[in-house]
Coordinates of C-alpha atoms and ligand atoms in Angstrom, one line a residue:
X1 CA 0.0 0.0 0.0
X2 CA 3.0 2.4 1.3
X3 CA 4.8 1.7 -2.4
X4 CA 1.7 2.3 -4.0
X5 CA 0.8 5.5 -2.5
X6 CA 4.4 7.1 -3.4
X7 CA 4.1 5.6 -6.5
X8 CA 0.8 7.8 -7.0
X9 CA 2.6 10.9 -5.5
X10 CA 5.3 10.1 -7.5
X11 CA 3.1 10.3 -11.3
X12 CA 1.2 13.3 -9.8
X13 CA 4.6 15.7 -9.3
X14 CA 5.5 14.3 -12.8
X15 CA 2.7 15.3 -14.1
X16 CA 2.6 19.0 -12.3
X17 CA 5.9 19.2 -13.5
X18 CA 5.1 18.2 -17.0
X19 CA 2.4 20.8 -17.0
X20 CA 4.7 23.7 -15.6
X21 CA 7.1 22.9 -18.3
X22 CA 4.5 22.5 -20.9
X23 CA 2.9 26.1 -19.2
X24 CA 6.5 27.4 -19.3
X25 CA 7.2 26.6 -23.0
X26 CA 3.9 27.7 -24.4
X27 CA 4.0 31.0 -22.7
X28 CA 7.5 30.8 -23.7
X29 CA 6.6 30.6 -27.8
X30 CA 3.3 33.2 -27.3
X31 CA 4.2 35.7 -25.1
X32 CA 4.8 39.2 -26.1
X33 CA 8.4 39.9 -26.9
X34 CA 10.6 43.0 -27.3
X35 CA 10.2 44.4 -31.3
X36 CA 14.3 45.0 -31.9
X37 CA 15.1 48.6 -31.8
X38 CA 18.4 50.0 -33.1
X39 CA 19.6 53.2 -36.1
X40 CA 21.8 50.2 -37.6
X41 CA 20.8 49.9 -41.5
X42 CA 20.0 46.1 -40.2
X43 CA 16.8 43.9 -40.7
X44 CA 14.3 43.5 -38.5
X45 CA 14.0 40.0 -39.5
X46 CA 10.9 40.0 -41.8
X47 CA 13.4 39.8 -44.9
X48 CA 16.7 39.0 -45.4
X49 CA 19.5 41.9 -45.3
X50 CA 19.9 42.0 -48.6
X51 CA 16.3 42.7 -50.0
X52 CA 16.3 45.3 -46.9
X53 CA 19.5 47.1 -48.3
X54 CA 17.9 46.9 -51.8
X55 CA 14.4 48.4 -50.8
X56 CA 16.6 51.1 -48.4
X57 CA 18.2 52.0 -51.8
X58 CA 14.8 52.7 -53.5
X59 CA 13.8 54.7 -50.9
X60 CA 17.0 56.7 -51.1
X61 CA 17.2 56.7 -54.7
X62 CA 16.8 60.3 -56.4
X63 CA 13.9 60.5 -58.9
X64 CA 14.5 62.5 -62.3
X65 CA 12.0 64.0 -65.0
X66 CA 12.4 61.4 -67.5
X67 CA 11.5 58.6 -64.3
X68 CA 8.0 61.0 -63.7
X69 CA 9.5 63.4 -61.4
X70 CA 6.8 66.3 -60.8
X71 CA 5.7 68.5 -62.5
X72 CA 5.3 69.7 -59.0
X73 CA 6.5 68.6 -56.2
X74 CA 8.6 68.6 -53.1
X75 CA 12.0 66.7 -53.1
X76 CA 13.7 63.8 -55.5
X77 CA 13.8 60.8 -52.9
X78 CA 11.9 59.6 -49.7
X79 CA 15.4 59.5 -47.9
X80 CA 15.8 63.5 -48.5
X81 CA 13.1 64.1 -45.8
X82 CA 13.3 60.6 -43.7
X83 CA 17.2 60.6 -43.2
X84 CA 17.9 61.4 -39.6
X85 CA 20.4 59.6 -38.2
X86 CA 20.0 56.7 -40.7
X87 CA 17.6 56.2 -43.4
X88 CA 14.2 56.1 -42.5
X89 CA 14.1 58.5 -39.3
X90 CA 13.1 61.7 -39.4
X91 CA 14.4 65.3 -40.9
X92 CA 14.1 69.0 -40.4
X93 CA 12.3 69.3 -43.6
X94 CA 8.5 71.0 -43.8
X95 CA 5.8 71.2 -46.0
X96 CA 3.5 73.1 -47.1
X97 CA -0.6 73.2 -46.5
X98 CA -3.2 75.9 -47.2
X99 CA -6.9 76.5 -47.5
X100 CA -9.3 78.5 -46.5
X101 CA -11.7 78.5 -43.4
X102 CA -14.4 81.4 -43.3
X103 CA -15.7 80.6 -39.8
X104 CA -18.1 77.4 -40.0
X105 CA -16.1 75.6 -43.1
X106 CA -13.0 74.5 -44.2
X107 CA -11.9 74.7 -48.0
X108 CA -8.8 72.6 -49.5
X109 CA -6.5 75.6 -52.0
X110 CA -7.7 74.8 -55.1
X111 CA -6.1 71.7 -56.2
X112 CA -6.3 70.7 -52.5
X113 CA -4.0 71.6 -49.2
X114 CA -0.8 70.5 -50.1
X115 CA 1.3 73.7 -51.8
X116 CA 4.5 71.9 -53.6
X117 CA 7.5 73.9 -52.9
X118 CA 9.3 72.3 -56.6
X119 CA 7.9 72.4 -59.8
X120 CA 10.3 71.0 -62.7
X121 CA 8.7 74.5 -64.2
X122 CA 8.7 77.7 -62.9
X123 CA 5.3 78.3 -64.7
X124 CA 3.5 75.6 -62.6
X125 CA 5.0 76.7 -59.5
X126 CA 2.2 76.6 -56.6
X127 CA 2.0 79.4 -54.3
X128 CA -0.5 80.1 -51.0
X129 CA -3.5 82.3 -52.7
X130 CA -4.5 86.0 -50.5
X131 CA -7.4 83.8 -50.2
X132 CA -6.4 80.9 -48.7
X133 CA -6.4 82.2 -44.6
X134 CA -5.2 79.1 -43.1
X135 CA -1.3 78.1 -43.7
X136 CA 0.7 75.6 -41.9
X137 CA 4.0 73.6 -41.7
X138 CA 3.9 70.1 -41.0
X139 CA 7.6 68.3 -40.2
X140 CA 8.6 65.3 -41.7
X141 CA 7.7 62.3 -39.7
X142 CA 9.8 58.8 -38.9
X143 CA 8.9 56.0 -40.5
X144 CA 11.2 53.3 -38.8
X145 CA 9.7 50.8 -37.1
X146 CA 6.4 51.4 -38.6
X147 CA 6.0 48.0 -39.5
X148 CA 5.2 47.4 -36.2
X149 CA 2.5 50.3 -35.9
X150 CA 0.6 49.3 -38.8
X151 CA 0.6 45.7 -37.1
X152 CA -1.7 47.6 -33.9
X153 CA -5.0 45.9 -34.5
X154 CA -7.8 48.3 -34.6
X155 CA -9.1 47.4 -31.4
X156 CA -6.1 47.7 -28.7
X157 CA -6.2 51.7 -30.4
X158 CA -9.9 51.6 -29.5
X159 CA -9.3 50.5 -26.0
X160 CA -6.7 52.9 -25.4
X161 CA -9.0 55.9 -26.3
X162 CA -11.4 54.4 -24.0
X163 CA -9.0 54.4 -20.9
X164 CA -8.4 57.6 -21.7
X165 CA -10.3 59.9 -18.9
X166 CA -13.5 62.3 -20.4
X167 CA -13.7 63.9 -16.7
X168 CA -11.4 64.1 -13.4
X169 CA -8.5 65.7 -15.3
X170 CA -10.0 67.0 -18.5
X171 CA -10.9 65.7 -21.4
X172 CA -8.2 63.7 -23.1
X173 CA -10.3 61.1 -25.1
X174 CA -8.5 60.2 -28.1
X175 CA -10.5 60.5 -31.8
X176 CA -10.7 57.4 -33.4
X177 CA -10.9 58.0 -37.3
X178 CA -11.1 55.0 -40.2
X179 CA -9.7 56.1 -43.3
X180 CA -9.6 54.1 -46.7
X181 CA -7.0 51.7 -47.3
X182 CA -6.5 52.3 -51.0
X183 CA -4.9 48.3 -52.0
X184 CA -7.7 47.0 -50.1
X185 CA -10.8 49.2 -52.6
X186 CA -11.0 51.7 -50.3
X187 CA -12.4 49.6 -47.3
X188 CA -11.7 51.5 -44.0
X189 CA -9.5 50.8 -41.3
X190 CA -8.5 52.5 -37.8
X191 CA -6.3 55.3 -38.8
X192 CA -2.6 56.1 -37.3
X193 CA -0.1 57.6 -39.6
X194 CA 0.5 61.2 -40.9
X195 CA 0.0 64.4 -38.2
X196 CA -3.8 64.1 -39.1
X197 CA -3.8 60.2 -39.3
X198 CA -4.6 60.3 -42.7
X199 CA -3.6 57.0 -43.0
X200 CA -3.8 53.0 -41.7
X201 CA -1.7 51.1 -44.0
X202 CA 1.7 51.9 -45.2
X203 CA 1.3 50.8 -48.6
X204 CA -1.6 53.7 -49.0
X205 CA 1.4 56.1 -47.2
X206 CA 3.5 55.1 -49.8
X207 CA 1.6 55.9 -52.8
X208 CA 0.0 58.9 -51.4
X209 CA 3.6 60.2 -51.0
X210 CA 5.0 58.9 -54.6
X211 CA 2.5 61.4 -55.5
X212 CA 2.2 64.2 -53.5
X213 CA 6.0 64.4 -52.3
X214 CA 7.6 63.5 -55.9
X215 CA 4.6 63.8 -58.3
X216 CA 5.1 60.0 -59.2
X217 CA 2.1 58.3 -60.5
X218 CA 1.4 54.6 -59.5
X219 CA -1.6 52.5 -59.7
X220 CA -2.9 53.2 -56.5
X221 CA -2.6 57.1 -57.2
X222 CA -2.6 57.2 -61.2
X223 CA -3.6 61.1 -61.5
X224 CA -1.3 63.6 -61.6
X225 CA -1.6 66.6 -59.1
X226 CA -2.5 70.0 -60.9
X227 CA -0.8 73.2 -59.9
X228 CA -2.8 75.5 -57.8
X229 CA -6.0 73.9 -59.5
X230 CA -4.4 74.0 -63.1
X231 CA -3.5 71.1 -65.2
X232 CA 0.1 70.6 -65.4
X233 CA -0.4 68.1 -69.0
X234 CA 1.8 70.4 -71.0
X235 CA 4.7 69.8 -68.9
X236 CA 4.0 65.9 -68.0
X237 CA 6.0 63.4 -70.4
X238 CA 6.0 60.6 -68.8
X239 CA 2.5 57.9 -68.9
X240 CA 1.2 57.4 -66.3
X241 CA 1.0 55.4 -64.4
X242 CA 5.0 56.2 -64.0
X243 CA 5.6 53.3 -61.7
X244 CA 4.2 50.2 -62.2
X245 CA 3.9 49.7 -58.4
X246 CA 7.0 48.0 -57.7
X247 CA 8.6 51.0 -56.2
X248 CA 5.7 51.3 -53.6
X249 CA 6.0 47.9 -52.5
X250 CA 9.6 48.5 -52.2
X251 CA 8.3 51.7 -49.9
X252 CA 6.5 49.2 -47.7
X253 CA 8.7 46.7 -47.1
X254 CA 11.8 48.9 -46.4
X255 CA 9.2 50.6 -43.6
X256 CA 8.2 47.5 -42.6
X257 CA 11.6 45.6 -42.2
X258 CA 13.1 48.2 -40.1
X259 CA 13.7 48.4 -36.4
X260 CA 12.0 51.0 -34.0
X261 CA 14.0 54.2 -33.0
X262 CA 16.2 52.9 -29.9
X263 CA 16.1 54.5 -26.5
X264 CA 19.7 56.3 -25.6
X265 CA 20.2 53.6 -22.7
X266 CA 23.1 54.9 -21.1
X267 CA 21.2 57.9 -21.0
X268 CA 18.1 56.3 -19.6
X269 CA 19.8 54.9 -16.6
X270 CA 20.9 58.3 -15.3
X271 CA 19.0 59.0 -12.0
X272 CA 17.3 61.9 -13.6
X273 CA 16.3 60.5 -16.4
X274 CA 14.6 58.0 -14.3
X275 CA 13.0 60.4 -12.0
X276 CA 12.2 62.5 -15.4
X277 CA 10.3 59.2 -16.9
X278 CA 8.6 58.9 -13.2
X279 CA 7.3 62.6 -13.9
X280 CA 6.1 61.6 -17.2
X281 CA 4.1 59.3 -16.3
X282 CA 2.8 61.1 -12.7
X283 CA 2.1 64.3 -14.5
X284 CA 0.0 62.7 -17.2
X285 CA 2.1 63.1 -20.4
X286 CA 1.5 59.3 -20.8
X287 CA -2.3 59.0 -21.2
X288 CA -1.6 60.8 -24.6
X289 CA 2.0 59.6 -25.4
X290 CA 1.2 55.9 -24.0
X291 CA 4.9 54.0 -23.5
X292 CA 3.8 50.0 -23.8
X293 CA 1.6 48.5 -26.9
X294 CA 1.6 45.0 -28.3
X295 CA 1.1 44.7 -31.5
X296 CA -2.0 41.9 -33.1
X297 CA -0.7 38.2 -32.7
X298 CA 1.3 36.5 -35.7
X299 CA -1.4 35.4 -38.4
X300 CA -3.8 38.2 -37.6
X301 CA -5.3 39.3 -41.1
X302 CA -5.2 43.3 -41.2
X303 CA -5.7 46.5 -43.7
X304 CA -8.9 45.0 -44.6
X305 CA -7.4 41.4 -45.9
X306 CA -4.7 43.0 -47.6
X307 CA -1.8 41.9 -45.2
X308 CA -1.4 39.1 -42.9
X309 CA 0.9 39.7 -39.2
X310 CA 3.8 37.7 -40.3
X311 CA 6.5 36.5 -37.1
X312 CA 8.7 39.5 -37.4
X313 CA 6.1 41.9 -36.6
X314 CA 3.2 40.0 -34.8
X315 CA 2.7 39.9 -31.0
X316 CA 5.9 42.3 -30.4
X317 CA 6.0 45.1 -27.6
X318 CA 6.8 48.5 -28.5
X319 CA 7.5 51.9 -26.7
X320 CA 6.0 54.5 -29.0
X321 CA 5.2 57.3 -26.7
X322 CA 2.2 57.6 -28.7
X323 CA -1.8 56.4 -28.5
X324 CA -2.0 57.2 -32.4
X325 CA -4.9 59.2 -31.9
X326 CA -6.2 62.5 -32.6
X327 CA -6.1 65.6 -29.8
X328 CA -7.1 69.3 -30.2
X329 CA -3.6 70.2 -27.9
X330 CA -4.7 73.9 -28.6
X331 CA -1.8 73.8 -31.5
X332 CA -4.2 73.1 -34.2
X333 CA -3.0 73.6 -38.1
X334 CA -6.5 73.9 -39.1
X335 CA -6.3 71.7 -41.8
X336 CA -9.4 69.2 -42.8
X337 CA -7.8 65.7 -44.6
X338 CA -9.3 61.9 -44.2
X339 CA -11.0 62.8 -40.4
X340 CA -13.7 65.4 -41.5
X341 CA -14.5 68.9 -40.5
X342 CA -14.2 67.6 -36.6
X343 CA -11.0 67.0 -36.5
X344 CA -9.8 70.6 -38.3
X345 CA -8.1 71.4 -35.0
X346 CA -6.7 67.8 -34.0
X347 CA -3.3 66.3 -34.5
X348 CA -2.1 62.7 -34.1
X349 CA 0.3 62.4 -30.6
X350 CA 3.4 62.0 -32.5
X351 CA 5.1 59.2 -31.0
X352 CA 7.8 60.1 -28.9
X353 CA 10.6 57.1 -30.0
X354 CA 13.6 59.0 -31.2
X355 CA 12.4 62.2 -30.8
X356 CA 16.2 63.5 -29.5
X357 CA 17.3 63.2 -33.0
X358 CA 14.5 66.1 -33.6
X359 CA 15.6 69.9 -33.4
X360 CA 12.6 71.6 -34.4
X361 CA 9.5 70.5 -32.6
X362 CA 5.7 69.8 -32.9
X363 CA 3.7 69.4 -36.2
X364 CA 5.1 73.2 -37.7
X365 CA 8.4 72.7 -36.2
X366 CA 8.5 76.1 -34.1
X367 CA 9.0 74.7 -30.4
X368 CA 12.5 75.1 -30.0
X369 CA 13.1 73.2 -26.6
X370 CA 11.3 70.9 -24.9
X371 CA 10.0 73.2 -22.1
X372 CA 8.5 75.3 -25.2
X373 CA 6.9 72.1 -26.2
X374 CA 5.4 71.4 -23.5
X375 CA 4.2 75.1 -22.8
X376 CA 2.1 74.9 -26.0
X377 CA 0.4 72.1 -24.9
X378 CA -3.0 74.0 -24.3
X379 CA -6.3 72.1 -25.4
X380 CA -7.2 68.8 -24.6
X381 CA -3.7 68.6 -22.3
X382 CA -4.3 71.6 -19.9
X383 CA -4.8 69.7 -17.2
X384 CA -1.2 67.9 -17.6
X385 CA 0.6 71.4 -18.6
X386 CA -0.7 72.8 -15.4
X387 CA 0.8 70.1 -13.2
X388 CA 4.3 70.4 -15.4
X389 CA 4.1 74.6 -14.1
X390 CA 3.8 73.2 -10.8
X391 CA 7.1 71.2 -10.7
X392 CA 10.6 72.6 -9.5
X393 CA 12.9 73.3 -12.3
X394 CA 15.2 70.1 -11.2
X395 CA 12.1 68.3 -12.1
X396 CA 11.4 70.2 -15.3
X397 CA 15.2 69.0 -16.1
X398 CA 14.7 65.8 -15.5
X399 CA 11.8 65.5 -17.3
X400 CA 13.7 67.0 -20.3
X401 CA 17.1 64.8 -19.6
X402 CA 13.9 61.2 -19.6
X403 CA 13.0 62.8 -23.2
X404 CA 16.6 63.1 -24.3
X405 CA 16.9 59.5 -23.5
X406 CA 13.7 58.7 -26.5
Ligands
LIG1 C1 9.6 66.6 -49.0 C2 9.7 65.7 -47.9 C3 9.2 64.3 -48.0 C4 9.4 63.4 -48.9 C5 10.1 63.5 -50.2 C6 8.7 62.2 -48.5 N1 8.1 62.4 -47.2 FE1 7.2 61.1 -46.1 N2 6.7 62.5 -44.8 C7 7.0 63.9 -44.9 C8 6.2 64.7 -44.0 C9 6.3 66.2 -43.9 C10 5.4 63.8 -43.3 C11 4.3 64.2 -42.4 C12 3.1 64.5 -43.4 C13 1.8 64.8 -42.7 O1 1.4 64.0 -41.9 O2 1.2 65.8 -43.1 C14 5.7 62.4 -43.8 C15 5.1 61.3 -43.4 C16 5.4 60.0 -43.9 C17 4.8 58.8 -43.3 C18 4.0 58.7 -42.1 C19 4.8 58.2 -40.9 C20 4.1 58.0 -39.6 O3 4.5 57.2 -38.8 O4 3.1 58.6 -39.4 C21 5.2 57.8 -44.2 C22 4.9 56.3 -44.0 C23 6.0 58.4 -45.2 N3 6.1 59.7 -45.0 C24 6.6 57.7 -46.2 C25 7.2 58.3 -47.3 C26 7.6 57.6 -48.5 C27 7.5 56.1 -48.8 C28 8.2 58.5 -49.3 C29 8.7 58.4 -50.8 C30 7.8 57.9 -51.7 C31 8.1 59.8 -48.6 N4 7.5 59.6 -47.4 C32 8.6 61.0 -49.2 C33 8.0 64.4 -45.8 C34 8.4 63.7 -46.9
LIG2 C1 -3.9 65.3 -24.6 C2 -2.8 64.5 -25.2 C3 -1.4 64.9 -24.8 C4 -0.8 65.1 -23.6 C5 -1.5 64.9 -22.2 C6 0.5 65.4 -23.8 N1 0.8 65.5 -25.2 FE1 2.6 65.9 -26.0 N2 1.7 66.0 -27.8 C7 0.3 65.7 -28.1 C8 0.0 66.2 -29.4 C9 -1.3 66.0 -30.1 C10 1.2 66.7 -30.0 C11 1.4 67.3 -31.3 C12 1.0 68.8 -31.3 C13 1.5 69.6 -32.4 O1 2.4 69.2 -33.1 O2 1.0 70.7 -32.7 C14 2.2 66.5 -28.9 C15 3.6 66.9 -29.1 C16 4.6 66.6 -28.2 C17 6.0 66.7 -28.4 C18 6.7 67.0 -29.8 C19 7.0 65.8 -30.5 C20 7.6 66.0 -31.9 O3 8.1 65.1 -32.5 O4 7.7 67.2 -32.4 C21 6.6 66.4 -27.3 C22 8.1 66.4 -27.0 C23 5.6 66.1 -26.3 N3 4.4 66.2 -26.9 C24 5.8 65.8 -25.0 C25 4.8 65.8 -24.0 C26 5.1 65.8 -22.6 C27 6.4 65.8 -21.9 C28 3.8 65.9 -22.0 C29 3.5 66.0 -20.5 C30 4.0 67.2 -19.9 C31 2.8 65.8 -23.0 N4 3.5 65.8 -24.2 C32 1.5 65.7 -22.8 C33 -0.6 65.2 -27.2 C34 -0.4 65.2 -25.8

C-alpha cells in the first residue's frame, strides 16, 4: 500500500511538473516579446539583409524627370526628408498646406491643401492664394519601425481611447478616425499615420507620398496633381501610371523591415532620467504619449485582408510614446484631410521614439526646446501642462534629460 501511495505521489509531481514545463514553453513561444530597436541599417528580421539594403536604396534613390519626377513637387527621394540619423528616421524638412476656413467651413486651395514647394517648371509653381487664410507647416515624420505600428490591431487603439479619462482631469479622449486603405478598394481601417492620421496602412502612405511628395504616378494614385488647380499636361512626359507599383511595394517593405527608434540607454539609466520618466508618467504626459503597446498576434489578417501579421512583426512590444490618436492640444493647423471637419483642429500624438534626433518641434516645427513644447500644450492637455508649471525646475530638467533619452 506504502509503495503504492508514493508511486501515486510520485506520477502526480511528474505530471505538475510536466504541466509547468509545458505552461513554461507555451508561454514561452506566445508571449509578447521585445520588437528590436536599433539606427543600424539592419533587418528587423521579416526579410533577409539583402532585399532590406535593396528596398533602403529605392527609398534613397533620387527620382528624375524622365522617371516621372513632378511636375510639381517637393524633393527627389523619400530618404531626402526621412534621413535622420539613418535612413528612415526623421528630418528638419516642412511642408507646405493651405486652405481657407471662413468661420463654420474649411476649404482645400484649389487643387487641394498641399502647396509643392518644386515644380520642374517655374510656370507651374504653386504658391499660397490672399485667399487661402489658413497656412501651416507640417515636419517630416519617422517611418522606422512602422511595421510594427501598422501591425496595432484596430481594437487595442480603441481600448486605449477608452481608458483615456473624459472627466477628473479633463478631457483627453482620443478621436478614433477610419480612413480608406487604398490596395484594399478603399475599405476603411483604424487610422494612425501622418500628423492628421490620414492613414492605416503603409502601402496607401507610400503611394500617397510617390504622388504628392515627388509627383510620381502609380496604380494606386494614377492622377497627376494639378498646380494650384491648373492642369500641369503640358509639362507631363512621362505615362502614367509612372511606376508600375513596384517602387511602392519597395516603400512598404523597407518601412516594414526596419527596427524602432532605440532608446539612448546609457542615457536612460541616469538617475534623472529616471526620476524624469517617473514625472512623465505622474504628471500625465502618458495617457496621450502611452509607452507600452503589443502589437496583433502573428497570423492576424489586417488593412482590410490585404496583409497578414507575419512573425517578425506580430505579438511584439513597442514603446511608442504615442496612442496614435487625434487631440485638439490647442496647436491646431487647421487643416481638414481623411477625419472630416471635426477633427480641423486635431493632430495625431506624435510618437515620442527618437524624438532626440529632432531639433525643431511639434507638427510646424517652431518649439524650439522641450520646455516650449510642453508650454504649448493647451487644449485637450491643460490639465497635464498645469501640473508640469507646478514642478521645481530640477524636475522640469529631469523630465527633459527622460526625453533626451527617447
Ligand atoms: C519633401 C519631404 C518628404 C518626402 C520626399 C517624403 N516624405 Fe514622407 N513625410 C514627410 C512629411 C512632412 C510627413 C508628415 C506629413 C503629414 O502628416 O502631413 C511624412 C510622413 C510620412 C509617413 C507617415 C509616418 C508616420 O509614422 O506617421 C510615411 C509612412 C512616409 N512619410 C513615407 C514616405 C515615402 C514612402 C516617401 C517616398 C515615396 C516619402 N515619405 C517621401 C515628408 C516627406
Ligand atoms: C492630450 C494629449 C497629450 C498630452 C496629455 C501630452 N501630449 Fe505631447 N503632444 C500631443 C500632441 C497632439 C502633440 C502634437 C502637437 C503639435 O504638433 O502641434 C504633442 C507633441 C509633443 C511633443 C513634440 C514631438 C515632436 O516630434 O515634435 C513632445 C516632445 C511632447 N508632446 C511631450 C509631451 C510631454 C512631456 C507631456 C507631458 C507634460 C505631453 N506631451 C502631454 C498630445 C499630448
Amino acid at each position: 500500500m506504502k509503495s503504492l501511495k508514493v508511486y501515486v505521489l510520485g506520477f502526480f509531481v511528474v505530471i505538475c511538473v510536466l504541466i509547468n514545463v509545458v505552461t513554461y514553453k507555451v508561454e514561452g513561444q506566445s508571449g509578447p516579446t521585445e520588437a528590436p530597436a536599433a539606427f543600424d541599417n539592419q533587418t528587423n528580421g521579416l526579410v533577409p539583409q539583402a532585399t532590406f539594403e535593396a528596398d533602403r536604396d529605392t527609398f534613397a534613390e533620387q527620382e528624375f524627370i524622365a522617371d516621372g519626377l513632378g511636375p510639381v513637387y517637393n524633393a527627389q527621394s523619400c530618404g531626402e526628408c526621412h534621413q535622420n540619423p539613418v535612413t528612415g528616421a526623421i528630418s528638419q524638412i516642412t511642408e507646405l498646406r493651405a486652405g481657407r476656413f471662413d468661420g463654420v467651413n474649411f476649404t482645400e486651395a484649389a487643387g487641394g491643401s498641399l502647396i509643392n514647394d518644386r515644380a520642374i517648371d517655374p510656370s507651374i509653381q504653386e504658391r499660397v492664394a490672399d485667399s487661402n487664410n489658413v497656412r501651416t507647416f507640417r515636419s517630416s515624420l519617422n517611418v522606422l519601425g512602422d511595421g510594427f505600428v501598422e501591425a496595432i490591431s484596430d481594437n487595442t487603439l480603441i481600448a486605449i481611447s477608452q481608458q483615456q479619462p473624459i472627466q477628473s482631469i479633463g478631457l483627453i479622449r482620443g478621436e478614433v478616425i477610419r480612413v480608406p486603405v487604398l490596395e484594399a478598394n478603399n475599405a476603411l481601417r483604424v487610422a494612425r499615420f501622418g500628423w492628421k492620421n490620414q492613414h492605416a496602412s503603409l502601402i496607401s502612405f507610400a503611394a500617397d507620398a510617390y504622388l504628392n511628395e515627388m509627383g510620381i504616378t502609380s496604380p494606386l494614385q494614377p492622377t497627376e496633381n494639378t498646380s494650384n488647380g491648373n492642369s500641369i499636361a503640358a509639362f507631363d512626359t512621362v505615362a502614367d501610371p509612372e511606376d508600375d507599383g513596384d517602387d511602392i511595394i519597395a516603400f512598404a517593405r523597407f518601412m516594414r523591415a526596419s527596427k524602432v527608434p532605440p532608446r539612448d540607454t546609457q542615457l536612460a539609466a541616469t538617475a534623472d532620467a529616471r526620476a524624469g520618466s517617473q514625472i512623465f508618467d505622474q504628471i500625465g504626459c502618458a495617457i496621450c504619449h502611452v509607452r507600452n503597446i503589443t502589437t496583433a498576434p502573428v497570423g492576424t489578417v489586417i488593412n482590410a485582408g490585404q496583409f497578414t501579421v507575419p512573425a517578425a512583426l506580430g505579438n511584439k512590444v513597442i514603446h511608442p510614446f504615442s496612442d496614435f490618436l487625434l487631440h485638439d492640444v490647442g496647436t491646431g493647423d487647421g487643416i481638414v484631410q481623411n477625419g472630416g471637419p471635426s477633427t480641423r483642429n486635431k493632430l495625431r500624438t506624435p510618437p515620442l521614439w527618437g524624438v532626440r534626433s529632432r531639433s525643431r518641434l511639434m507638427h510646424d516645427g517652431e518649439a524650439l526646446t522641450f520646455n516650449d513644447t510642453i508650454l504649448r500644450h493647451r487644449g485637450e492637455a491643460t490639465a497635464v501642462t498645469l501640473l508640469y508649471l507646478t514642478l521645481s525646475s530640477t524636475q522640469k530638467n529631469q523630465l527633459s534629460t527622460f526625453l533626451r533619452s527617447l
